[in-house]
PDB file of C-alpha atoms and ligand atoms in Angstrom:
ATOM      1  CA  UNK A   1      57.082-172.725  83.776  1.00 84.00           C
ATOM      2  CA  UNK A   2      58.496-169.291  82.941  1.00 91.00           C
ATOM      3  CA  UNK A   3      56.041-167.037  84.807  1.00 96.00           C
ATOM      4  CA  UNK A   4      55.815-163.555  83.267  1.00 96.00           C
ATOM      5  CA  UNK A   5      55.629-161.773  86.645  1.00 96.00           C
ATOM      6  CA  UNK A   6      54.414-162.027  90.226  1.00 97.00           C
ATOM      7  CA  UNK A   7      50.688-161.510  89.766  1.00 97.00           C
ATOM      8  CA  UNK A   8      49.985-161.002  93.463  1.00 98.00           C
ATOM      9  CA  UNK A   9      51.118-161.577  97.004  1.00 98.00           C
ATOM     10  CA  UNK A  10      48.371-162.905  99.261  1.00 98.00           C
ATOM     11  CA  UNK A  11      48.381-161.650 102.852  1.00 98.00           C
ATOM     12  CA  UNK A  12      46.179-163.217 105.518  1.00 98.00           C
ATOM     13  CA  UNK A  13      44.598-160.576 107.753  1.00 98.00           C
ATOM     14  CA  UNK A  14      42.232-160.754 110.721  1.00 98.00           C
ATOM     15  CA  UNK A  15      40.369-157.556 109.880  1.00 98.00           C
ATOM     16  CA  UNK A  16      40.067-156.547 106.229  1.00 98.00           C
ATOM     17  CA  UNK A  17      38.934-152.962 106.855  1.00 98.00           C
ATOM     18  CA  UNK A  18      41.811-152.260 109.252  1.00 98.00           C
ATOM     19  CA  UNK A  19      44.348-153.796 106.865  1.00 98.00           C
ATOM     20  CA  UNK A  20      42.948-151.764 103.936  1.00 98.00           C
ATOM     21  CA  UNK A  21      43.352-148.625 106.077  1.00 98.00           C
ATOM     22  CA  UNK A  22      47.014-149.483 106.680  1.00 98.00           C
ATOM     23  CA  UNK A  23      47.878-149.807 102.960  1.00 98.00           C
ATOM     24  CA  UNK A  24      45.864-146.712 102.062  1.00 98.00           C
ATOM     25  CA  UNK A  25      47.275-144.510 104.816  1.00 98.00           C
ATOM     26  CA  UNK A  26      50.875-145.676 104.977  1.00 98.00           C
ATOM     27  CA  UNK A  27      51.521-146.302 101.264  1.00 97.00           C
ATOM     28  CA  UNK A  28      48.906-144.040  99.668  1.00 97.00           C
ATOM     29  CA  UNK A  29      47.585-147.026  97.679  1.00 98.00           C
ATOM     30  CA  UNK A  30      43.950-147.241  96.581  1.00 97.00           C
ATOM     31  CA  UNK A  31      41.932-150.378  97.198  1.00 98.00           C
ATOM     32  CA  UNK A  32      40.290-150.865  93.787  1.00 97.00           C
ATOM     33  CA  UNK A  33      38.284-154.039  94.418  1.00 96.00           C
ATOM     34  CA  UNK A  34      36.732-155.950  97.299  1.00 97.00           C
ATOM     35  CA  UNK A  35      35.382-159.357  96.419  1.00 95.00           C
ATOM     36  CA  UNK A  36      34.133-162.413  98.277  1.00 95.00           C
ATOM     37  CA  UNK A  37      35.307-165.758  96.924  1.00 92.00           C
ATOM     38  CA  UNK A  38      32.779-168.117  98.522  1.00 93.00           C
ATOM     39  CA  UNK A  39      34.517-171.287  97.312  1.00 90.00           C
ATOM     40  CA  UNK A  40      37.748-170.249  99.062  1.00 92.00           C
ATOM     41  CA  UNK A  41      35.926-168.905 102.152  1.00 96.00           C
ATOM     42  CA  UNK A  42      37.606-165.505 101.920  1.00 96.00           C
ATOM     43  CA  UNK A  43      36.867-161.841 101.399  1.00 97.00           C
ATOM     44  CA  UNK A  44      39.617-160.203  99.376  1.00 97.00           C
ATOM     45  CA  UNK A  45      40.800-156.647  98.803  1.00 98.00           C
ATOM     46  CA  UNK A  46      43.181-155.603  96.039  1.00 98.00           C
ATOM     47  CA  UNK A  47      45.834-152.935  95.556  1.00 98.00           C
ATOM     48  CA  UNK A  48      47.985-152.462  92.461  1.00 97.00           C
ATOM     49  CA  UNK A  49      51.730-151.905  92.963  1.00 97.00           C
ATOM     50  CA  UNK A  50      53.330-151.649  89.527  1.00 95.00           C
ATOM     51  CA  UNK A  51      52.544-154.920  87.756  1.00 93.00           C
ATOM     52  CA  UNK A  52      51.891-156.773  90.998  1.00 97.00           C
ATOM     53  CA  UNK A  53      48.871-156.800  93.260  1.00 98.00           C
ATOM     54  CA  UNK A  54      48.646-157.042  97.007  1.00 98.00           C
ATOM     55  CA  UNK A  55      45.698-159.294  97.842  1.00 98.00           C
ATOM     56  CA  UNK A  56      44.461-159.015 101.413  1.00 98.00           C
ATOM     57  CA  UNK A  57      42.593-162.128 102.552  1.00 98.00           C
ATOM     58  CA  UNK A  58      40.096-162.168 105.417  1.00 98.00           C
ATOM     59  CA  UNK A  59      38.569-165.514 106.263  1.00 98.00           C
ATOM     60  CA  UNK A  60      34.784-165.877 106.210  1.00 97.00           C
ATOM     61  CA  UNK A  61      34.950-169.268 107.959  1.00 97.00           C
ATOM     62  CA  UNK A  62      37.373-170.489 110.662  1.00 95.00           C
ATOM     63  CA  UNK A  63      37.559-173.859 108.854  1.00 96.00           C
ATOM     64  CA  UNK A  64      38.594-172.281 105.530  1.00 97.00           C
ATOM     65  CA  UNK A  65      42.256-172.252 104.397  1.00 96.00           C
ATOM     66  CA  UNK A  66      42.904-168.701 105.582  1.00 98.00           C
ATOM     67  CA  UNK A  67      41.019-169.197 108.860  1.00 98.00           C
ATOM     68  CA  UNK A  68      43.127-172.263 109.633  1.00 98.00           C
ATOM     69  CA  UNK A  69      46.326-170.472 108.584  1.00 98.00           C
ATOM     70  CA  UNK A  70      45.672-167.520 110.916  1.00 98.00           C
ATOM     71  CA  UNK A  71      44.789-169.812 113.800  1.00 97.00           C
ATOM     72  CA  UNK A  72      48.046-171.745 113.354  1.00 97.00           C
ATOM     73  CA  UNK A  73      50.529-169.080 112.289  1.00 96.00           C
ATOM     74  CA  UNK A  74      48.818-165.707 112.810  1.00 98.00           C
ATOM     75  CA  UNK A  75      48.524-162.967 110.205  1.00 98.00           C
ATOM     76  CA  UNK A  76      51.166-162.781 107.485  1.00 98.00           C
ATOM     77  CA  UNK A  77      52.156-163.688 103.956  1.00 98.00           C
ATOM     78  CA  UNK A  78      49.893-166.537 102.885  1.00 98.00           C
ATOM     79  CA  UNK A  79      50.862-167.223  99.263  1.00 98.00           C
ATOM     80  CA  UNK A  80      52.688-165.932  96.203  1.00 98.00           C
ATOM     81  CA  UNK A  81      51.015-166.080  92.801  1.00 98.00           C
ATOM     82  CA  UNK A  82      52.897-166.380  89.507  1.00 98.00           C
ATOM     83  CA  UNK A  83      51.262-165.365  86.232  1.00 98.00           C
ATOM     84  CA  UNK A  84      51.596-168.129  83.647  1.00 98.00           C
ATOM     85  CA  UNK A  85      50.224-169.029  80.244  1.00 97.00           C
ATOM     86  CA  UNK A  86      48.544-172.363  79.442  1.00 97.00           C
ATOM     87  CA  UNK A  87      47.898-173.154  83.103  1.00 97.00           C
ATOM     88  CA  UNK A  88      46.633-176.701  82.401  1.00 97.00           C
ATOM     89  CA  UNK A  89      49.895-177.560  80.617  1.00 97.00           C
ATOM     90  CA  UNK A  90      51.940-176.046  83.454  1.00 97.00           C
ATOM     91  CA  UNK A  91      50.128-178.229  85.993  1.00 97.00           C
ATOM     92  CA  UNK A  92      50.834-181.382  83.977  1.00 97.00           C
ATOM     93  CA  UNK A  93      54.470-180.321  83.636  1.00 96.00           C
ATOM     94  CA  UNK A  94      54.791-179.632  87.404  1.00 97.00           C
ATOM     95  CA  UNK A  95      53.182-182.993  88.283  1.00 97.00           C
ATOM     96  CA  UNK A  96      55.578-184.753  85.879  1.00 97.00           C
ATOM     97  CA  UNK A  97      58.451-183.151  87.802  1.00 96.00           C
ATOM     98  CA  UNK A  98      57.103-184.596  91.046  1.00 96.00           C
ATOM     99  CA  UNK A  99      55.594-181.407  92.445  1.00 97.00           C
ATOM    100  CA  UNK A 100      52.725-182.094  94.837  1.00 98.00           C
ATOM    101  CA  UNK A 101      49.659-180.287  93.524  1.00 98.00           C
ATOM    102  CA  UNK A 102      46.720-179.060  95.576  1.00 98.00           C
ATOM    103  CA  UNK A 103      44.739-178.509  92.371  1.00 97.00           C
ATOM    104  CA  UNK A 104      45.338-180.782  89.412  1.00 96.00           C
ATOM    105  CA  UNK A 105      42.961-178.627  87.361  1.00 97.00           C
ATOM    106  CA  UNK A 106      42.474-174.860  87.517  1.00 97.00           C
ATOM    107  CA  UNK A 107      39.498-173.332  89.282  1.00 95.00           C
ATOM    108  CA  UNK A 108      38.042-169.828  89.289  1.00 92.00           C
ATOM    109  CA  UNK A 109      39.625-167.364  91.717  1.00 90.00           C
ATOM    110  CA  UNK A 110      39.127-163.696  92.512  1.00 89.00           C
ATOM    111  CA  UNK A 111      38.964-161.276  89.560  1.00 89.00           C
ATOM    112  CA  UNK A 112      37.952-164.106  87.221  1.00 89.00           C
ATOM    113  CA  UNK A 113      41.439-165.614  87.067  1.00 94.00           C
ATOM    114  CA  UNK A 114      42.018-169.323  86.518  1.00 96.00           C
ATOM    115  CA  UNK A 115      44.041-170.421  89.525  1.00 96.00           C
ATOM    116  CA  UNK A 116      45.711-173.532  90.938  1.00 98.00           C
ATOM    117  CA  UNK A 117      47.854-174.117  94.024  1.00 98.00           C
ATOM    118  CA  UNK A 118      51.069-176.097  94.493  1.00 98.00           C
ATOM    119  CA  UNK A 119      51.525-177.632  97.927  1.00 98.00           C
ATOM    120  CA  UNK A 120      53.908-175.802 100.303  1.00 98.00           C
ATOM    121  CA  UNK A 121      55.549-179.148 101.160  1.00 97.00           C
ATOM    122  CA  UNK A 122      56.894-179.186  97.567  1.00 96.00           C
ATOM    123  CA  UNK A 123      58.027-175.560  97.614  1.00 96.00           C
ATOM    124  CA  UNK A 124      60.230-174.933 100.644  1.00 96.00           C
ATOM    125  CA  UNK A 125      57.218-174.178 102.829  1.00 97.00           C
ATOM    126  CA  UNK A 126      55.724-171.549 100.514  1.00 98.00           C
ATOM    127  CA  UNK A 127      52.178-171.876  99.212  1.00 98.00           C
ATOM    128  CA  UNK A 128      52.470-171.039  95.500  1.00 98.00           C
ATOM    129  CA  UNK A 129      49.564-170.183  93.244  1.00 98.00           C
ATOM    130  CA  UNK A 130      49.846-170.162  89.490  1.00 98.00           C
ATOM    131  CA  UNK A 131      47.234-168.162  87.652  1.00 97.00           C
ATOM    132  CA  UNK A 132      46.184-167.179  84.166  1.00 97.00           C
ATOM    133  CA  UNK A 133      44.136-164.189  83.125  1.00 94.00           C
ATOM    134  CA  UNK A 134      41.995-165.253  80.189  1.00 90.00           C
ATOM    135  CA  UNK A 135      39.832-162.114  80.423  1.00 83.00           C
ATOM    136  CA  UNK A 136      42.453-159.970  78.663  1.00 73.00           C
TER     137      UNK A 136
HETATM  138  N1  LIG B 201      51.849-171.381 103.539  1.00 68.22           N
HETATM  139  C1  LIG B 201      52.780-172.277 103.972  1.00 68.22           C
HETATM  140  N2  LIG B 201      52.456-173.406 104.642  1.00 68.22           N
HETATM  141  C2  LIG B 201      51.151-173.619 104.890  1.00 68.22           C
HETATM  142  C3  LIG B 201      50.143-172.743 104.477  1.00 68.22           C
HETATM  143  C4  LIG B 201      50.532-171.571 103.769  1.00 68.22           C
HETATM  144  N3  LIG B 201      49.644-170.688 103.348  1.00 68.22           N
HETATM  145  N4  LIG B 201      48.947-173.225 104.871  1.00 68.22           N
HETATM  146  C5  LIG B 201      49.188-174.375 105.510  1.00 68.22           C
HETATM  147  N5  LIG B 201      50.511-174.608 105.519  1.00 68.22           N
HETATM  148  C6  LIG B 201      51.195-175.761 106.095  1.00 68.22           C
HETATM  149  C7  LIG B 201      50.859-175.921 107.577  1.00 68.22           C
HETATM  150  O1  LIG B 201      51.684-175.127 108.385  1.00 68.22           O
HETATM  151  C8  LIG B 201      51.077-177.406 107.791  1.00 68.22           C
HETATM  152  O2  LIG B 201      52.444-177.672 107.944  1.00 68.22           O
HETATM  153  P1  LIG B 201      52.949-178.750 109.024  1.00 68.22           P
HETATM  154  O3  LIG B 201      52.387-180.074 108.533  1.00 68.22           O
HETATM  155  O4  LIG B 201      54.444-178.683 108.922  1.00 68.22           O
HETATM  156  O5  LIG B 201      52.391-178.327 110.333  1.00 68.22           O
HETATM  157  C9  LIG B 201      50.634-178.012 106.467  1.00 68.22           C
HETATM  158  O6  LIG B 201      50.715-176.961 105.487  1.00 68.22           O
HETATM  159  C10 LIG B 201      49.220-178.541 106.531  1.00 68.22           C
HETATM  160  O7  LIG B 201      48.430-177.491 107.035  1.00 68.22           O
HETATM  161  P2  LIG B 201      46.986-177.629 107.692  1.00 68.22           P
HETATM  162  O8  LIG B 201      46.754-176.486 108.603  1.00 68.22           O
HETATM  163  O9  LIG B 201      46.803-179.021 108.212  1.00 68.22           O
HETATM  164  O10 LIG B 201      46.036-177.343 106.522  1.00 68.22           O
HETATM  165  P3  LIG B 201      45.524-178.247 105.386  1.00 68.22           P
HETATM  166  O11 LIG B 201      46.398-179.403 105.073  1.00 68.22           O
HETATM  167  O12 LIG B 201      44.091-178.512 105.679  1.00 68.22           O
HETATM  168  O13 LIG B 201      45.636-177.208 104.185  1.00 68.22           O
HETATM  169  C11 LIG B 201      46.663-176.248 102.309  1.00 68.22           C
HETATM  170  C12 LIG B 201      46.827-176.608 103.784  1.00 68.22           C
HETATM  171  C13 LIG B 201      47.870-175.407 101.897  1.00 68.22           C
HETATM  172  C14 LIG B 201      46.618-177.559 101.515  1.00 68.22           C
HETATM  173  C15 LIG B 201      45.320-175.450 102.149  1.00 68.22           C
HETATM  174  O14 LIG B 201      45.393-174.256 102.879  1.00 68.22           O
HETATM  175  C16 LIG B 201      44.954-175.164 100.707  1.00 68.22           C
HETATM  176  O15 LIG B 201      44.401-175.997 100.016  1.00 68.22           O
HETATM  177  N6  LIG B 201      45.284-173.935 100.208  1.00 68.22           N
HETATM  178  C17 LIG B 201      44.963-173.556  98.851  1.00 68.22           C
HETATM  179  C18 LIG B 201      43.713-172.711  98.781  1.00 68.22           C
HETATM  180  C19 LIG B 201      43.869-171.394  99.500  1.00 68.22           C
HETATM  181  O16 LIG B 201      44.829-171.171 100.239  1.00 68.22           O
HETATM  182  N7  LIG B 201      42.898-170.489  99.301  1.00 68.22           N
HETATM  183  C20 LIG B 201      42.891-169.176  99.922  1.00 68.22           C
HETATM  184  C21 LIG B 201      43.301-168.067  98.963  1.00 68.22           C
HETATM  185  C22 LIG B 201      42.328-167.971  97.819  1.00 68.22           C
HETATM  186  C23 LIG B 201      42.525-166.769  96.910  1.00 68.22           C
HETATM  187  O17 LIG B 201      43.625-166.238  96.734  1.00 68.22           O
HETATM  188  O18 LIG B 201      41.509-166.379  96.315  1.00 68.22           O
END
């Protein structure tokens, strides 16, 4: 797939405001965007660290993916997102290699990115997102 970089690391948090305070106070980072992604049942907050973002994820619904994750495992790293080009082609390529896909086609994620998830069962227990920024 040759990702160009880690686009973001998604961290599941119980309280978005408290978690934002931690990154702002301890690391002196500035939260530059807070956005609700209704389809994913999350409210997200973003920080830039070099080329990579930290994406804090607070669930808006206990039955959403982040709500279920926190109930099962508690707060923590939820997913890693790789920046790719030609996301549709990459999904076909991954499926051809036997990777279990959560999304066979990209959907719209936070910040207008086209995103798709690979199943953690195919990736050593890590939920991996691939994403493409076509707004550049
Ligand atoms: N990382 C690693 N493993 C995870 C996981 C995660 N984030 N979330 C769930 N799992 C594991 C569970 O521990 C469970 O493993 P076991 O079978 O060994 O117990 C297995 O996956 C199934 O978990 P589940 O609780 O039954 O949940 P579901 O099958 O209903 O859903 C998943 C799991 C990954 C398919 C679902 O969370 C999903 O579709 N995620 C993609 C969308 C998403 O996460 N959106 C939020 C972020 C959006 C954004 O960034 O904007």
